[in-house]
Short mmCIF file of C-alpha atoms in Angstrom, two decimals:
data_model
loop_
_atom_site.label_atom_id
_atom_site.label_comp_id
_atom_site.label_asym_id
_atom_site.label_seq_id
_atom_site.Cartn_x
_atom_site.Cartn_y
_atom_site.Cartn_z
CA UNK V 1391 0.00 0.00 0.00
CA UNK V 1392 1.33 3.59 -1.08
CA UNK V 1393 0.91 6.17 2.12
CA UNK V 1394 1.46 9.91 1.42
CA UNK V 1395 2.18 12.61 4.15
CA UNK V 1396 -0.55 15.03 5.10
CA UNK V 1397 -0.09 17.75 7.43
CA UNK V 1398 -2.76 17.30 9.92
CA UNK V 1399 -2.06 13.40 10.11
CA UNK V 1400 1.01 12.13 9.12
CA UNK V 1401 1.51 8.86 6.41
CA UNK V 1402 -1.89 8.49 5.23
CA UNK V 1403 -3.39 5.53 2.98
CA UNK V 1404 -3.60 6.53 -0.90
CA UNK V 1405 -6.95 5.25 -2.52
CA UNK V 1406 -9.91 5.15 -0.20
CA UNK V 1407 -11.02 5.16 3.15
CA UNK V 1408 -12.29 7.64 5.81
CA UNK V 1409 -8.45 9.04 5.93
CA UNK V 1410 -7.12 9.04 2.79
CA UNK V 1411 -6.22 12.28 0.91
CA UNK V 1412 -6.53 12.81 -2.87
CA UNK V 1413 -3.31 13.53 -4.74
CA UNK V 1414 -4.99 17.13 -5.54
CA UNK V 1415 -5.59 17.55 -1.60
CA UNK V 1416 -1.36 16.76 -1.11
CA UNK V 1417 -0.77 19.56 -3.88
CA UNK V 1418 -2.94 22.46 -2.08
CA UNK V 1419 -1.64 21.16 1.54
CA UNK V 1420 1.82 21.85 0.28
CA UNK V 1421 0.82 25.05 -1.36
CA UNK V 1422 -0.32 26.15 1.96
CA UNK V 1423 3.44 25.28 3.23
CA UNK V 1424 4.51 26.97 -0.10
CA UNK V 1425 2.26 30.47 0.95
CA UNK V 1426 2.83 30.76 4.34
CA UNK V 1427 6.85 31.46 3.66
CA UNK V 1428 6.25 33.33 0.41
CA UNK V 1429 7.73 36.28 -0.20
CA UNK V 1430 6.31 38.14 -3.96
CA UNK V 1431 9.98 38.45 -5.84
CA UNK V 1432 8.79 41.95 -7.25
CA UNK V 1433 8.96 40.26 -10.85
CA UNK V 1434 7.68 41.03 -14.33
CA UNK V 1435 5.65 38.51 -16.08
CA UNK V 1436 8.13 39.40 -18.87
CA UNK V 1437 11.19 36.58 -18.98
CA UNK V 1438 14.59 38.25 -17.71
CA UNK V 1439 16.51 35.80 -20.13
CA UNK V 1440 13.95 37.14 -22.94
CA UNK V 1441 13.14 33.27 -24.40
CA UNK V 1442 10.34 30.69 -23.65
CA UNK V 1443 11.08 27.29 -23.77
CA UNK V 1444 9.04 24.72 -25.60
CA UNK V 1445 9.34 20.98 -23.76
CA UNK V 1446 7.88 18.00 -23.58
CA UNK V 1447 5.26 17.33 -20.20
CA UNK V 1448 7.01 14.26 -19.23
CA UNK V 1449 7.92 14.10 -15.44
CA UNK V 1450 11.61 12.90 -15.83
CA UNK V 1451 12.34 16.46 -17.36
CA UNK V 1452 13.54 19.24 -14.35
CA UNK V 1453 14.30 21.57 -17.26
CA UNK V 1454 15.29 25.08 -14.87
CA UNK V 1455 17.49 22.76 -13.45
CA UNK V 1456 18.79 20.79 -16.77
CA UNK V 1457 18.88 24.25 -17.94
CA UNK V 1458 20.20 26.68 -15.18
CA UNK V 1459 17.15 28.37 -15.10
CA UNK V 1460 16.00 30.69 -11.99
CA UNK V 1461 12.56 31.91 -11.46
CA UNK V 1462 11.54 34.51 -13.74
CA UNK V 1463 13.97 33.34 -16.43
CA UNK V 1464 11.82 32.12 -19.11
CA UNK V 1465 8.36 31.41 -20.16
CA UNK V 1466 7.83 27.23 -20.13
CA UNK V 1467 5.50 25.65 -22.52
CA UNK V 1468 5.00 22.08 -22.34
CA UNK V 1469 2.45 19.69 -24.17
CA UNK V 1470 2.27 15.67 -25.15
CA UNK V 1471 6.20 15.79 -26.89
CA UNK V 1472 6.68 19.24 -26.83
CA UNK V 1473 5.48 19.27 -30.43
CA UNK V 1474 4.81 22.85 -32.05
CA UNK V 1475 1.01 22.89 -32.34
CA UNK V 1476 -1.81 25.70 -33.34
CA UNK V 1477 -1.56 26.46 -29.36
CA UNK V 1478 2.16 26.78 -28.76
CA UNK V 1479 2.32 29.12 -31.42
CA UNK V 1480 -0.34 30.80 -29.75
CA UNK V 1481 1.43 30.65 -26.60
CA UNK V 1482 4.59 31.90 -28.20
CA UNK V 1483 3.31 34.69 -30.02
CA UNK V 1484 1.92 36.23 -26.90
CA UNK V 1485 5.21 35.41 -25.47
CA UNK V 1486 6.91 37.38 -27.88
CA UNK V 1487 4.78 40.08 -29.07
CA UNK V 1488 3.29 41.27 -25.68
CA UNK V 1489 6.32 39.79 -23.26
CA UNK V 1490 9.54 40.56 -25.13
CA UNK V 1491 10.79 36.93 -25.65
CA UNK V 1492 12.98 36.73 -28.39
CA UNK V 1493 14.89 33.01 -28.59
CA UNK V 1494 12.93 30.00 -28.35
CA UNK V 1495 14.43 26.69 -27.58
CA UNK V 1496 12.91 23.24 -28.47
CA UNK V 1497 13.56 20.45 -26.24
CA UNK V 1498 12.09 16.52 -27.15
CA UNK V 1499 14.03 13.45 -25.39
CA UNK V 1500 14.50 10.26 -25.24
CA UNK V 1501 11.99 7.44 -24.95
CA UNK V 1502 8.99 9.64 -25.26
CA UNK V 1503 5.84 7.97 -24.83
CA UNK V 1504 4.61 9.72 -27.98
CA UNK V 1505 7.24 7.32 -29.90
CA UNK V 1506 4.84 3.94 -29.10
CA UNK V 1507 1.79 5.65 -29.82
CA UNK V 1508 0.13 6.01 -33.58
CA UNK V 1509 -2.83 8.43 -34.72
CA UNK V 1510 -4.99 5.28 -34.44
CA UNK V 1511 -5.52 6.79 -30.85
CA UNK V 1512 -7.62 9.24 -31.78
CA UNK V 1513 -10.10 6.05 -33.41
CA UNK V 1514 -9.80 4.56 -30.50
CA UNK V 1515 -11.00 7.74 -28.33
CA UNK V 1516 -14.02 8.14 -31.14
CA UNK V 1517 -14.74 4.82 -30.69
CA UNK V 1518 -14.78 4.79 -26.66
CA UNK V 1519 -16.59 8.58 -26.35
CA UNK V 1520 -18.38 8.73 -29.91
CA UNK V 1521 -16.79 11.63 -30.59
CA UNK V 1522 -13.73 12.17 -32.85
CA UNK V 1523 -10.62 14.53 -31.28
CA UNK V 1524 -10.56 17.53 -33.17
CA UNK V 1525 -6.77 17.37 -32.71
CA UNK V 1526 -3.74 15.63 -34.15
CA UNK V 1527 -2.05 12.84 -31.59
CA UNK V 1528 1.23 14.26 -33.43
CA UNK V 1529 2.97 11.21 -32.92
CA UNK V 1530 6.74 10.52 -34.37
CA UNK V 1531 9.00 7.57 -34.62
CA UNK V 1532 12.09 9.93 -34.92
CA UNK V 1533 12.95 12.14 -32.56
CA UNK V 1534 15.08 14.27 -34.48
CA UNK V 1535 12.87 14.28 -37.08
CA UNK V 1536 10.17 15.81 -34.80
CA UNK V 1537 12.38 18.45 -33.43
CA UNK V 1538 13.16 19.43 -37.12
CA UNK V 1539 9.64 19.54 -37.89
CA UNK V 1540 8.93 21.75 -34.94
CA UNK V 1541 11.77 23.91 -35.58
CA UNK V 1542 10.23 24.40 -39.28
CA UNK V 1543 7.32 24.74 -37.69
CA UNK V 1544 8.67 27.76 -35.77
CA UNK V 1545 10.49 29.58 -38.61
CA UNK V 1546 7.68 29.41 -40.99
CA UNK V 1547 4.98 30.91 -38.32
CA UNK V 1548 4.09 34.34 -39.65
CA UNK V 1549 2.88 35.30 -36.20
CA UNK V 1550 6.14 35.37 -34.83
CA UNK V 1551 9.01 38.19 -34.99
CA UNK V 1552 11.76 36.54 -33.88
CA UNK V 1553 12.43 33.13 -36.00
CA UNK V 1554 16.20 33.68 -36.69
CA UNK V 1555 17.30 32.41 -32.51
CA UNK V 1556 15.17 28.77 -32.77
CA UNK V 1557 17.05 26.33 -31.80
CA UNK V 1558 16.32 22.59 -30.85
CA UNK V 1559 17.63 19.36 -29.30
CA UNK V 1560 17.30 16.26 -28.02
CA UNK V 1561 17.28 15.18 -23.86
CA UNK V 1562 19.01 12.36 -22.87
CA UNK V 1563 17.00 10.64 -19.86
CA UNK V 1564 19.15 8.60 -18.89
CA UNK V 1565 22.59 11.31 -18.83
CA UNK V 1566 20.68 14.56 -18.54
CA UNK V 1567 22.92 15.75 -21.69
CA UNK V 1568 20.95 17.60 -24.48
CA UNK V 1569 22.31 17.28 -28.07
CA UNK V 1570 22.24 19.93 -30.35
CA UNK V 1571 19.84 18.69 -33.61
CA UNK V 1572 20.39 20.68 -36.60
CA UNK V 1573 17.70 22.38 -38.82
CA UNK V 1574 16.49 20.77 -41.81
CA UNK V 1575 17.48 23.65 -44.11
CA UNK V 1576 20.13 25.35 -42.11
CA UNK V 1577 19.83 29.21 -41.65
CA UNK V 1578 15.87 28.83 -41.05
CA UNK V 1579 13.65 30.27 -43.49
#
């Protein structure tokens, strides 16, 4: 059995029972912790390193600490692969046009779950819910490829004013190293 730590009562059991806490209730216990020692920094929303940083969500990936980043540093953007979709462009458009970012960095790794997985997914989901996903799974089977695409993906955005500081690699999961993948067409647009 899997106990967690609550404040008011110490190891409690996970998954049912008159005392056990959700993971949501462990998350807003430890904000309390979080709040009660805060201090506001006196920041900007804008990023003091001027660049937002597009990653994958997957939990193995600390990137302010893979990256040397401090709070305040750099806008974060993650999604399923840290694929450039319709929304991250979104996202860095704002990030760039009312924030001041100006280099964006592209980060896939290794062993991504979106590697095993196929756009058959979405039948599957239309099949379960009757209702199709208006969106693409945007699964790869090559991570460079991917961060390639994304990079194109980047530099061809007419939305954006800064495409000529895109850069994008690959994290290791297993070294924490990143390696540098070049563009397809070198030089960007």
């Amino acid at each position: 059995m899997h106990t967690s730590e609550t404040p008011e009562t110490g190891p409690a059991p996970m998954g049912g029972g008159p005392d056990a806490t959700t993971v949501t209730d462990q998350l807003v216990a430890a904000n309390a912790r979080y709040a009660g020692a805060f201090t506001d920094p006196g920041m900007d929303a804008r990023p003091v390193r001027r660049v937002a940083v597009v990653a994958c969500m997957d939990a193995r990936l600390d990137l302010h600490k893979a990256l040397g980043l401090e709070l305040g540093d750099c806008h974060t953007i993650r999604n399923a692969g840290g694929v450039v979709t319709d929304d991250v462009i979104r996202s860095l458009t704002i990030s760039q046009r009312a924030l001041g970012t100006r280099a964006i960095v592209l980060i896939h790794h290794t062993g991504c779950g979106l590697e095993s997985l196929t756009e058959d997914f979405r039948q599957d989901l239309e099949r379960e819910v009757g209702q199709r996903p208006s969106w693409a799974v945007e699964c790869f089977t090559d991570v460079d490829q991917d961060v390639r695409q994304s990079m194109e993906r980047v530099r061809t955005s007419p939305f954006l004013l800064h495409r000529d500081d895109v850069r994008g690699f690959v994290f290791d999961v297993t070294t924490g190293r990143l390696r540098e993948i070049a563009p397809a067409f070198p030089g960007g647009e």
